[in-house]
Coordinates of C-alpha atoms and ligand atoms in Angstrom, one line a residue:
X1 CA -16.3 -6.4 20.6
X2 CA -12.6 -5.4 18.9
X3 CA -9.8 -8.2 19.3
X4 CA -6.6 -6.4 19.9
X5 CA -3.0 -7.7 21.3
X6 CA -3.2 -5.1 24.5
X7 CA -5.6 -2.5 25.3
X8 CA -3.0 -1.2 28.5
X9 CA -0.9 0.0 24.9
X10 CA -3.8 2.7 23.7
X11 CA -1.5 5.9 25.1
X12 CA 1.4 5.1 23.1
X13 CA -0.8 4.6 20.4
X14 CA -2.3 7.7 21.0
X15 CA 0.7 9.9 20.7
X16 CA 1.8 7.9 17.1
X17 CA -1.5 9.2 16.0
X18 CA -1.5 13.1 17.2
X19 CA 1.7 13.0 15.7
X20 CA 0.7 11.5 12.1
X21 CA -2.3 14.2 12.5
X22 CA 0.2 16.8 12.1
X23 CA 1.9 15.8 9.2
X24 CA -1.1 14.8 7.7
X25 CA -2.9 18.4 7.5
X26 CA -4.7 17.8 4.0
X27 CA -6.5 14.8 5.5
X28 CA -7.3 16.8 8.8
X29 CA -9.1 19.4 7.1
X30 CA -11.2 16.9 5.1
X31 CA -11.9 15.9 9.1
X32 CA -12.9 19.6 9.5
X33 CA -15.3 19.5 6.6
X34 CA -16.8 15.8 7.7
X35 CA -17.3 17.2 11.6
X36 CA -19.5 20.1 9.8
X37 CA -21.5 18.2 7.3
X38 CA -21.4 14.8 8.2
X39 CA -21.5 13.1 5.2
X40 CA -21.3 9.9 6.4
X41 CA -24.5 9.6 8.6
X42 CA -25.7 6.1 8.6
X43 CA -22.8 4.5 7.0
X44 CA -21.5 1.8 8.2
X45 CA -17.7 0.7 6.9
X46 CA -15.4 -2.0 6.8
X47 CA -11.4 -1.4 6.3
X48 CA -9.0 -3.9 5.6
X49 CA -5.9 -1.7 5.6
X50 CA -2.2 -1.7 7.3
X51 CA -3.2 -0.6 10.9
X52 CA -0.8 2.1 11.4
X53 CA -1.0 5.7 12.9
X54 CA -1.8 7.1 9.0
X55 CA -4.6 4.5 9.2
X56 CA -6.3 5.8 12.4
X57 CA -6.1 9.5 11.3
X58 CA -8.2 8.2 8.0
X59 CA -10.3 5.7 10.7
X60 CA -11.1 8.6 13.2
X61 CA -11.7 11.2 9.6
X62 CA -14.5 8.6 8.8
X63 CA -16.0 8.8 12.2
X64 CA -16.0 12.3 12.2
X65 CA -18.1 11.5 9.3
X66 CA -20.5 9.8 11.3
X67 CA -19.9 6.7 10.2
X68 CA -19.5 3.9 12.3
X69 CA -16.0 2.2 11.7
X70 CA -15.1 -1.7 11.6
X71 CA -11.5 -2.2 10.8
X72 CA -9.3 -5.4 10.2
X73 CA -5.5 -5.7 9.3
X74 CA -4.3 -6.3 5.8
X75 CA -1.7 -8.0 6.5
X76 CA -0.3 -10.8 9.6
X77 CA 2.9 -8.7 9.9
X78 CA 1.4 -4.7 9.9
X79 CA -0.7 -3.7 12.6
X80 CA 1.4 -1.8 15.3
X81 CA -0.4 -2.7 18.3
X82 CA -0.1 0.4 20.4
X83 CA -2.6 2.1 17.5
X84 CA -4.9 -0.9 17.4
X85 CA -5.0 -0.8 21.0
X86 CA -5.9 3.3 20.7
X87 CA -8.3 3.1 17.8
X88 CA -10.1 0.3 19.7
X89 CA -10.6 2.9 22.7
X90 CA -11.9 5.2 20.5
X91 CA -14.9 3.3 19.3
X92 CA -13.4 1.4 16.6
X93 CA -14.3 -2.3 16.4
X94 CA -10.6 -3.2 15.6
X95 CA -10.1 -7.0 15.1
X96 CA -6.1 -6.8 13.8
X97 CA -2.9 -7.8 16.1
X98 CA 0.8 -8.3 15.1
X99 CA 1.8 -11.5 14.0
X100 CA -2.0 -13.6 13.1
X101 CA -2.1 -17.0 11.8
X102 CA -3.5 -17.4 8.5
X103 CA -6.8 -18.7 10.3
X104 CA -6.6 -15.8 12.6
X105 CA -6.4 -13.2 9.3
X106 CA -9.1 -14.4 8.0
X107 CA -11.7 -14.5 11.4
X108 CA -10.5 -11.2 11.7
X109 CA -11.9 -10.3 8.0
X110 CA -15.0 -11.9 8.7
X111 CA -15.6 -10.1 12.3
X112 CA -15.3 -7.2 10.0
X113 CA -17.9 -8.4 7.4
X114 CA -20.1 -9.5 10.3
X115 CA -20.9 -5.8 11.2
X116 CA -23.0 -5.1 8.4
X117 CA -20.9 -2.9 6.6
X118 CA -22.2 -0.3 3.8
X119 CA -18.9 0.3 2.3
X120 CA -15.9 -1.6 2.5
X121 CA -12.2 -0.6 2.0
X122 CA -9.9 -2.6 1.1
X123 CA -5.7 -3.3 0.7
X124 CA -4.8 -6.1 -1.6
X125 CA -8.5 -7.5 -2.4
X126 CA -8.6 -10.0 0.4
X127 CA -11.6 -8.3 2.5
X128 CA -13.9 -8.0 -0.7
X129 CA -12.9 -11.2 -2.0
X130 CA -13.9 -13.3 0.9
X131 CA -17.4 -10.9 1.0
X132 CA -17.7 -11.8 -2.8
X133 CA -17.0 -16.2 -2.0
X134 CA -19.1 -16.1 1.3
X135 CA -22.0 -14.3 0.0
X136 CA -22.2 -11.4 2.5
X137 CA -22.7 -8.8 0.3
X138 CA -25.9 -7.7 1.3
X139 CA -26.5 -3.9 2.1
X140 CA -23.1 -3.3 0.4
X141 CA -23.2 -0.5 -1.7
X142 CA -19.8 0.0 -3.2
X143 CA -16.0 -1.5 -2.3
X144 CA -12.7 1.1 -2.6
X145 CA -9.5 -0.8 -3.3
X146 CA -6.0 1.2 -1.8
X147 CA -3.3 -0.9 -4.1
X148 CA -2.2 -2.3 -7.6
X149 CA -2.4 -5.8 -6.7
X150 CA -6.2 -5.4 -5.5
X151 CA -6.9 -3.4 -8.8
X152 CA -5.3 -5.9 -10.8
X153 CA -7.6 -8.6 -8.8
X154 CA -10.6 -7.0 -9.4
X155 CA -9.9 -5.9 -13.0
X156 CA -9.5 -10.1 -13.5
X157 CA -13.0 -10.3 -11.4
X158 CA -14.8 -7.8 -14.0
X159 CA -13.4 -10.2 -16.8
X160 CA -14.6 -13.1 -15.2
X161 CA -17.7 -11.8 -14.6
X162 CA -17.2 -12.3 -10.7
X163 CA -17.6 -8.8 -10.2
X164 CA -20.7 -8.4 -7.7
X165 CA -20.7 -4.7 -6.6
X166 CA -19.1 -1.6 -8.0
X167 CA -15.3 -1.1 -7.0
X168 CA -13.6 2.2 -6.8
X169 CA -10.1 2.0 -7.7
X170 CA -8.2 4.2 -6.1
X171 CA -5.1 3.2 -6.1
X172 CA -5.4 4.3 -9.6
X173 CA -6.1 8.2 -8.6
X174 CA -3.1 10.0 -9.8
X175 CA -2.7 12.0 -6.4
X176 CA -2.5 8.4 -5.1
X177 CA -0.4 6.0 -7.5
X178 CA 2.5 9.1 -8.6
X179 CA 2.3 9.6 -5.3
X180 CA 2.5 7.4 -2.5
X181 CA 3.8 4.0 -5.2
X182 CA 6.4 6.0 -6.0
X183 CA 8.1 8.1 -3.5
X184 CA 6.2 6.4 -0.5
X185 CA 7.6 3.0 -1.5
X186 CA 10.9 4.2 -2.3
X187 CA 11.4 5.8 1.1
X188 CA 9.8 2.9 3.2
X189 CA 11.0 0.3 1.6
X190 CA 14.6 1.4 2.0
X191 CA 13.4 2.1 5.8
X192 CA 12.4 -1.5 6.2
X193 CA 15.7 -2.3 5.1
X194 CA 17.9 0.1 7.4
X195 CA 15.6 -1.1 10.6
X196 CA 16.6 -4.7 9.9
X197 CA 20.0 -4.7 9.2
X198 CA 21.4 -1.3 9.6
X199 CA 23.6 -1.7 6.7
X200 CA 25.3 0.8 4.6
X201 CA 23.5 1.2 1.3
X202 CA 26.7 3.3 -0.6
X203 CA 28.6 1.3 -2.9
X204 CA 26.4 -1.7 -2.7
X205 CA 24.6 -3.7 -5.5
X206 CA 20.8 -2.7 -5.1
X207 CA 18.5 -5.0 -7.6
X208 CA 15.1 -3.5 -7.8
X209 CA 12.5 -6.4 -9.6
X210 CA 10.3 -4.7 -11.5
X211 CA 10.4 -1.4 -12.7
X212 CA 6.6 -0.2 -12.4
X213 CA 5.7 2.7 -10.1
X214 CA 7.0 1.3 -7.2
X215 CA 10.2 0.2 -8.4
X216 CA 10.9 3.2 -10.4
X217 CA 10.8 5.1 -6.3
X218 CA 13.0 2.5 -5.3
X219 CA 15.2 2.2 -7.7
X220 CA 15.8 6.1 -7.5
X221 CA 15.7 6.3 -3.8
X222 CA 18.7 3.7 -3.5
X223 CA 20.2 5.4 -6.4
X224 CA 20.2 8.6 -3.9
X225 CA 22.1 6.8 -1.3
X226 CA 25.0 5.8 -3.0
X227 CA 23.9 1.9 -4.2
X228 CA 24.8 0.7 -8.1
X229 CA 21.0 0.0 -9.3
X230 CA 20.3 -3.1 -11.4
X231 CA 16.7 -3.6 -13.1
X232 CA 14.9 -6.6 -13.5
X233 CA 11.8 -6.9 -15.7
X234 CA 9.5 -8.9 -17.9
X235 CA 8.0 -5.8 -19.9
X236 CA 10.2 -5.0 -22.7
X237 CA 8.3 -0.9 -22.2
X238 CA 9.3 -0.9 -18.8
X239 CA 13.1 -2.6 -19.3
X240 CA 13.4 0.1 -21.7
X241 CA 12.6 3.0 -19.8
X242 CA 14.8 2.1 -17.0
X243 CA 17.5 1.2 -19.4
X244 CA 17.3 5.0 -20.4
X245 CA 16.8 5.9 -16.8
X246 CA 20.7 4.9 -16.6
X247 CA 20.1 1.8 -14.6
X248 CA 21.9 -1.6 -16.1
X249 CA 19.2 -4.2 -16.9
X250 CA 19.9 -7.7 -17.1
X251 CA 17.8 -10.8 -16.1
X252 CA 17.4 -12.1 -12.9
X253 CA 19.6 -15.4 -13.3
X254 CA 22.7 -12.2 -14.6
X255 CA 21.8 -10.2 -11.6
X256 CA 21.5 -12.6 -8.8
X257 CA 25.5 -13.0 -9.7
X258 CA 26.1 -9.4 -8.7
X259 CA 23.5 -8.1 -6.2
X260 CA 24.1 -7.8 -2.7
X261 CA 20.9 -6.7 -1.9
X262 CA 17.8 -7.8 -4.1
X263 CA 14.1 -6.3 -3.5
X264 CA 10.9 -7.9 -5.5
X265 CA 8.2 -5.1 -6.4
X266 CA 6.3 -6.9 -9.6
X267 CA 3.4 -8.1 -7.8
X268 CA 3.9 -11.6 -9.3
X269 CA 5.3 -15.0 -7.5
X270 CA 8.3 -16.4 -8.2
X271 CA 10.7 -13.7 -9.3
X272 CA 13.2 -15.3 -6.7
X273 CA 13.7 -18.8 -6.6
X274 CA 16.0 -21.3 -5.5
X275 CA 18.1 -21.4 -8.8
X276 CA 18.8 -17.6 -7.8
X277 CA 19.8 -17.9 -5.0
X278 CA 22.1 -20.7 -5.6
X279 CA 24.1 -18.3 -7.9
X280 CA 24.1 -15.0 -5.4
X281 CA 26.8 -13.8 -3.6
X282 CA 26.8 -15.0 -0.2
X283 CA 25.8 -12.4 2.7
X284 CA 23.4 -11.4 -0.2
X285 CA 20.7 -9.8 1.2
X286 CA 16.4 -10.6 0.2
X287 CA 13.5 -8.4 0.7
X288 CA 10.0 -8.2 -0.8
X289 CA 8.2 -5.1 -1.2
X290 CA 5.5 -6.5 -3.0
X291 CA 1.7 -6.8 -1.5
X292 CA 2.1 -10.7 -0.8
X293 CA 4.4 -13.0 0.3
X294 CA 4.9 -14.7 -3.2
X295 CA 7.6 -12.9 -4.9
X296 CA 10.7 -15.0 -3.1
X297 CA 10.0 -18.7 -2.8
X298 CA 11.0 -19.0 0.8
X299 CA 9.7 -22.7 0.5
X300 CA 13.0 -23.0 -2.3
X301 CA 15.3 -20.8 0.2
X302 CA 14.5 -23.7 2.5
X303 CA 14.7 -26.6 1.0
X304 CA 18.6 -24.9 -0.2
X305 CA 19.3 -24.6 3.6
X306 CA 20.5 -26.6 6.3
X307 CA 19.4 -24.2 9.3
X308 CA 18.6 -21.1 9.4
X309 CA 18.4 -18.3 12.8
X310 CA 16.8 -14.7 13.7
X311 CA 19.5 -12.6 14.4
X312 CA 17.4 -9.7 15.6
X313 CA 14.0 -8.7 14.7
X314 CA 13.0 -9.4 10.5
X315 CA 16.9 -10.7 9.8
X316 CA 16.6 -14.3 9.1
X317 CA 20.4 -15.6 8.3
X318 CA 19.9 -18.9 6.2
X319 CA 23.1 -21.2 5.7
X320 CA 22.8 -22.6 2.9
X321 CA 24.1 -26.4 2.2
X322 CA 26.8 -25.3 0.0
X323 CA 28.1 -23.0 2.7
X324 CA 26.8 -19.6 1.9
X325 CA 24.5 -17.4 3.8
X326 CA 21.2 -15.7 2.7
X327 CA 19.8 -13.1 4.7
X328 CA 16.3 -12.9 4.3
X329 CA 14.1 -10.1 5.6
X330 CA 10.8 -9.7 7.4
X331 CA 10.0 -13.2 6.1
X332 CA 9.5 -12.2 2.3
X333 CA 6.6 -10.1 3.8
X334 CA 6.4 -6.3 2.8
X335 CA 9.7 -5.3 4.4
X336 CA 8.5 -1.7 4.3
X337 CA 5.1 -2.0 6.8
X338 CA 6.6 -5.0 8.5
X339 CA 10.3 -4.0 9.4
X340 CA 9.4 0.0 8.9
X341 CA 6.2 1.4 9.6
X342 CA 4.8 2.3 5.8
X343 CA 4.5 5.0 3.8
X344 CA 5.2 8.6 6.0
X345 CA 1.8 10.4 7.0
X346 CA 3.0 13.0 4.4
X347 CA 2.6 10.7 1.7
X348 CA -0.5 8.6 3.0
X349 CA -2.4 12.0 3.5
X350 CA -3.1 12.2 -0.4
X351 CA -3.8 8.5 0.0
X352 CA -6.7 9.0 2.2
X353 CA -7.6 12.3 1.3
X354 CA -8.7 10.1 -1.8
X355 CA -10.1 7.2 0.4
X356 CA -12.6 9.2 2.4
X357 CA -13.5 11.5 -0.2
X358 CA -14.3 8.8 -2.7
X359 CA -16.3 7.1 0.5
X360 CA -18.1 10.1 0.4
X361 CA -18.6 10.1 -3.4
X362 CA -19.7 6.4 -2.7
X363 CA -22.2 7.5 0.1
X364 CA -24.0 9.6 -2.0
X365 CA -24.4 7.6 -5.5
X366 CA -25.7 4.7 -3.4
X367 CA -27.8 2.5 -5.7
X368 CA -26.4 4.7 -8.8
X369 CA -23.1 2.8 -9.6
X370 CA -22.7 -0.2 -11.7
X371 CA -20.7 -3.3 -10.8
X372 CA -17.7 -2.4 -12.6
X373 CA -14.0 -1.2 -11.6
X374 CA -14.3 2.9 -11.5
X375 CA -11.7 5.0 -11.3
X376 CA -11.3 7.9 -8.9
X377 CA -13.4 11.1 -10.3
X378 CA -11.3 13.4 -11.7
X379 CA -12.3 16.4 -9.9
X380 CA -11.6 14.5 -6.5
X381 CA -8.4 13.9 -7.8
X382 CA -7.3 17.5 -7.9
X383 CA -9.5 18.7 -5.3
X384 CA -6.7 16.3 -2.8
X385 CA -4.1 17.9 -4.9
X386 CA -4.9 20.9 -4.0
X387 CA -5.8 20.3 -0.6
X388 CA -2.3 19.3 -0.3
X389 CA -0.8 22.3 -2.0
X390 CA -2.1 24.1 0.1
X391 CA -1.2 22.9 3.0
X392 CA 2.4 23.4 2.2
X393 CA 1.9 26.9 1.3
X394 CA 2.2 26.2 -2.5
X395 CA 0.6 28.5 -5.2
X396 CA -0.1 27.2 -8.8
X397 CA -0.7 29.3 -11.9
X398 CA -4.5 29.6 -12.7
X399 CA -5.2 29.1 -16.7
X400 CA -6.7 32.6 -18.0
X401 CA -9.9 32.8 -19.6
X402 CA -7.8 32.6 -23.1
X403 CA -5.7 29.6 -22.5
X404 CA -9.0 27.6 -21.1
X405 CA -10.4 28.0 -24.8
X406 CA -7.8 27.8 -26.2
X407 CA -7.2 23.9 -24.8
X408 CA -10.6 23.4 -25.7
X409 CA -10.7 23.9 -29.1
X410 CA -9.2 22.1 -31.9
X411 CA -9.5 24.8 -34.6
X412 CA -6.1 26.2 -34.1
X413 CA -2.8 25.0 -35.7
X414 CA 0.1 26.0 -37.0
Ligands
LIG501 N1 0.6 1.4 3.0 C1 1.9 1.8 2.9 N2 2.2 2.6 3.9 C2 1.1 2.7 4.7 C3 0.9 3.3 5.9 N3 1.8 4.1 6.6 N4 -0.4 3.2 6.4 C4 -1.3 2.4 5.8 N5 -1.1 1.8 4.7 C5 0.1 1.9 4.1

């Protein structure tokens, strides 16, 4: 039986999701092929993903695979309720509503697990994780992980030794990570931002922590609208590329002088803390971008603050003892699903062209993969490439005969 906020909310939900469908035609036709062939017969599948309309077009593409879908939230502040509430109509066993406990995350996670899942998909690691502590890996043949942080948590897992089935990484599929990191993150995240506060972005101060994928989008997405970019980062590669990307780079004690808006994408905790914030300006601005809540120590915010109020919904003004104020945003949860609703369907279509066909790919090595971290099959890869390409229309050049050879061989020089 699915847990959802409000079942009476399945029509609005409805019409979010037949609008993502269209703008998510490469993702749709994979539907068409799954209705035909049904790949998926006998699978059954747990997701641990964001439940947004993007997420029920991939939720209802599985189905049409004939496989039977259990789904779960990936994080407390994500699920829009309307689409739970619709997916749940539709057959799904959807345990995920806005705004869970801790407690309530994790019953949700394990109502997921408890429906004797084949394959499980998860956001951030927290799904497999608790399958890998508790034991309830049995009939599991392979896990799919959608971001960087659960990659990177796996990848530690395979060092261990923890590792106890095979994990597709696909995050790491280049139609996924150049993709939807960068230009998906860029757009949201500056979405999340614009829903809170409805600031104006030109002129201001925009500090972008970390300069991997994601923060490379952001940082060229607030570039675009106007904003002085600062870089913060640990990796002396990285500093250095967005040095010559034209952006200033500095620490985080120089920046927090200057910013009036800071976002943390590093994926590691801490990158704000309380001796930051004592030195920003005040009516600075804080967001986190990054998978977890860990990036901005919100427990040091406190402690700096003698009261804080919501001024309307994901702006939290905090006065400071000194005087000042800190306006935090959604929390210090992902400002971009929590304040915004994600990534657009554009972007999450090469996302979950990759999920279900690598589900697919999973379906049919069952018992044939090792338990190591893969990484998306190459020819999967371009196949969603050029899924998407064509839905836009776009034609590519098509290496001749010649050129084939001549890439192949090493014979030639000058
Ligand atoms: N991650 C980022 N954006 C998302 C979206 N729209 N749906 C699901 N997961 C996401």
């Amino acid at each position: 039986m699915p847990k959802i906020k409000d079942l009476s909310l399945a029509e609005a939900g409805r019409l979010k999701v037949e609008f993502a469908e269209q703008h998510m035609p490469a993702l749709m036709r994979v539907r068409q092929d799954f209705e035909k062939a049904k790949p998926l017969k006998g699978i059954m599948i747990a997701a641990c993903l964001h439940v947004t309309k993007e997420t029920a077009v991939l939720a209802k593409t599985l189905a049409a695979g004939s496989a039977e879908v259990a789904l779960c939230g990936s994080n407390p502040l994500s699920t829009q309720d309307d689409v739970a509430a619709y997916l749940a109509k539709e057959g799904i066993d959807v345990f995920a509503w806005h705004g869970v406990t801790t407690e309530e995350y994790y019953w949700c996670i394990n109502q997921a697990l408890a429906t004797g899942p084949n394959i499980l998909i998860d956001d951030g690691a927290d799904l497999i994780s608790t399958a890998i502590k508790e034991n309830k890996l049995e009939g599991i043949i392979c896990g799919l992980e959608e971001t960087t942080t659960g990659v990177i948590r796996f990848k530690a897992m395979e060092r261990d030794k923890a590792l106890k089935l095979p994990i597709i990484a696909v995050n790491n599929a280049k139609t996924k990570m150049l993709l939807d990191n960068i230009i998906g993150t860029g757009q949201s995240t500056l979405d999340g931002i614009l829903r809170a506060t409805n600031i104006l972005l030109a002129g201001k101060t925009f500090v972008v922590a970390g300069y991997g994928n994601c923060g490379k989008g952001l940082a060229k997405r607030a570039e675009g609208m106007g904003c002085k970019v600062v870089i913060t980062e640990t990796d002396p590669i990285k500093a250095l590329q967005a040095f010559y990307d034209g952006y200033s780079v500095m620490g985080m004690d120089e920046a927090a002088k200057t910013g009036d808006i800071f976002v943390t994408v590093t994926g590691n905790r801490d990158v704000i803390k309380g001796r930051h914030i004592e030195k920003m300006k005040s009516g600075a601005i804080i967001a986190n971008s990054g998978h977890f809540n860990v990036e901005i120590n919100t427990e040091e915010l406190s402690s700096l603050s003698a009261g804080k109020r919501t001024l309307r919904p994901n702006l939290e003004e905090y006065r400071l003892k000194t005087g000042k104020i800190i306006y935090l945003l959604a929390e210090g949860r992902l400002v971009n699903l929590a304040a915004a609703e994600g990534h657009p369907s554009e972007i999450m279509q090469t996302s979950f062209c990759n999920q279900a066909l690598c589900v697919k790919h999973a379906a049919q090595n069952r018992g044939r993969l090792e338990k190591k971290v893969y990484d998306v099959p190459h020819e999967i890869d371009r196949h969603v490439a050029e899924l998407a390409l064509a839905s836009y229309g776009v034609k590519t050049d098509i290496l001749t005969q010649e050129q084939k050879k001549y890439l192949e061989s090493w014979e030639h020089g000058t």
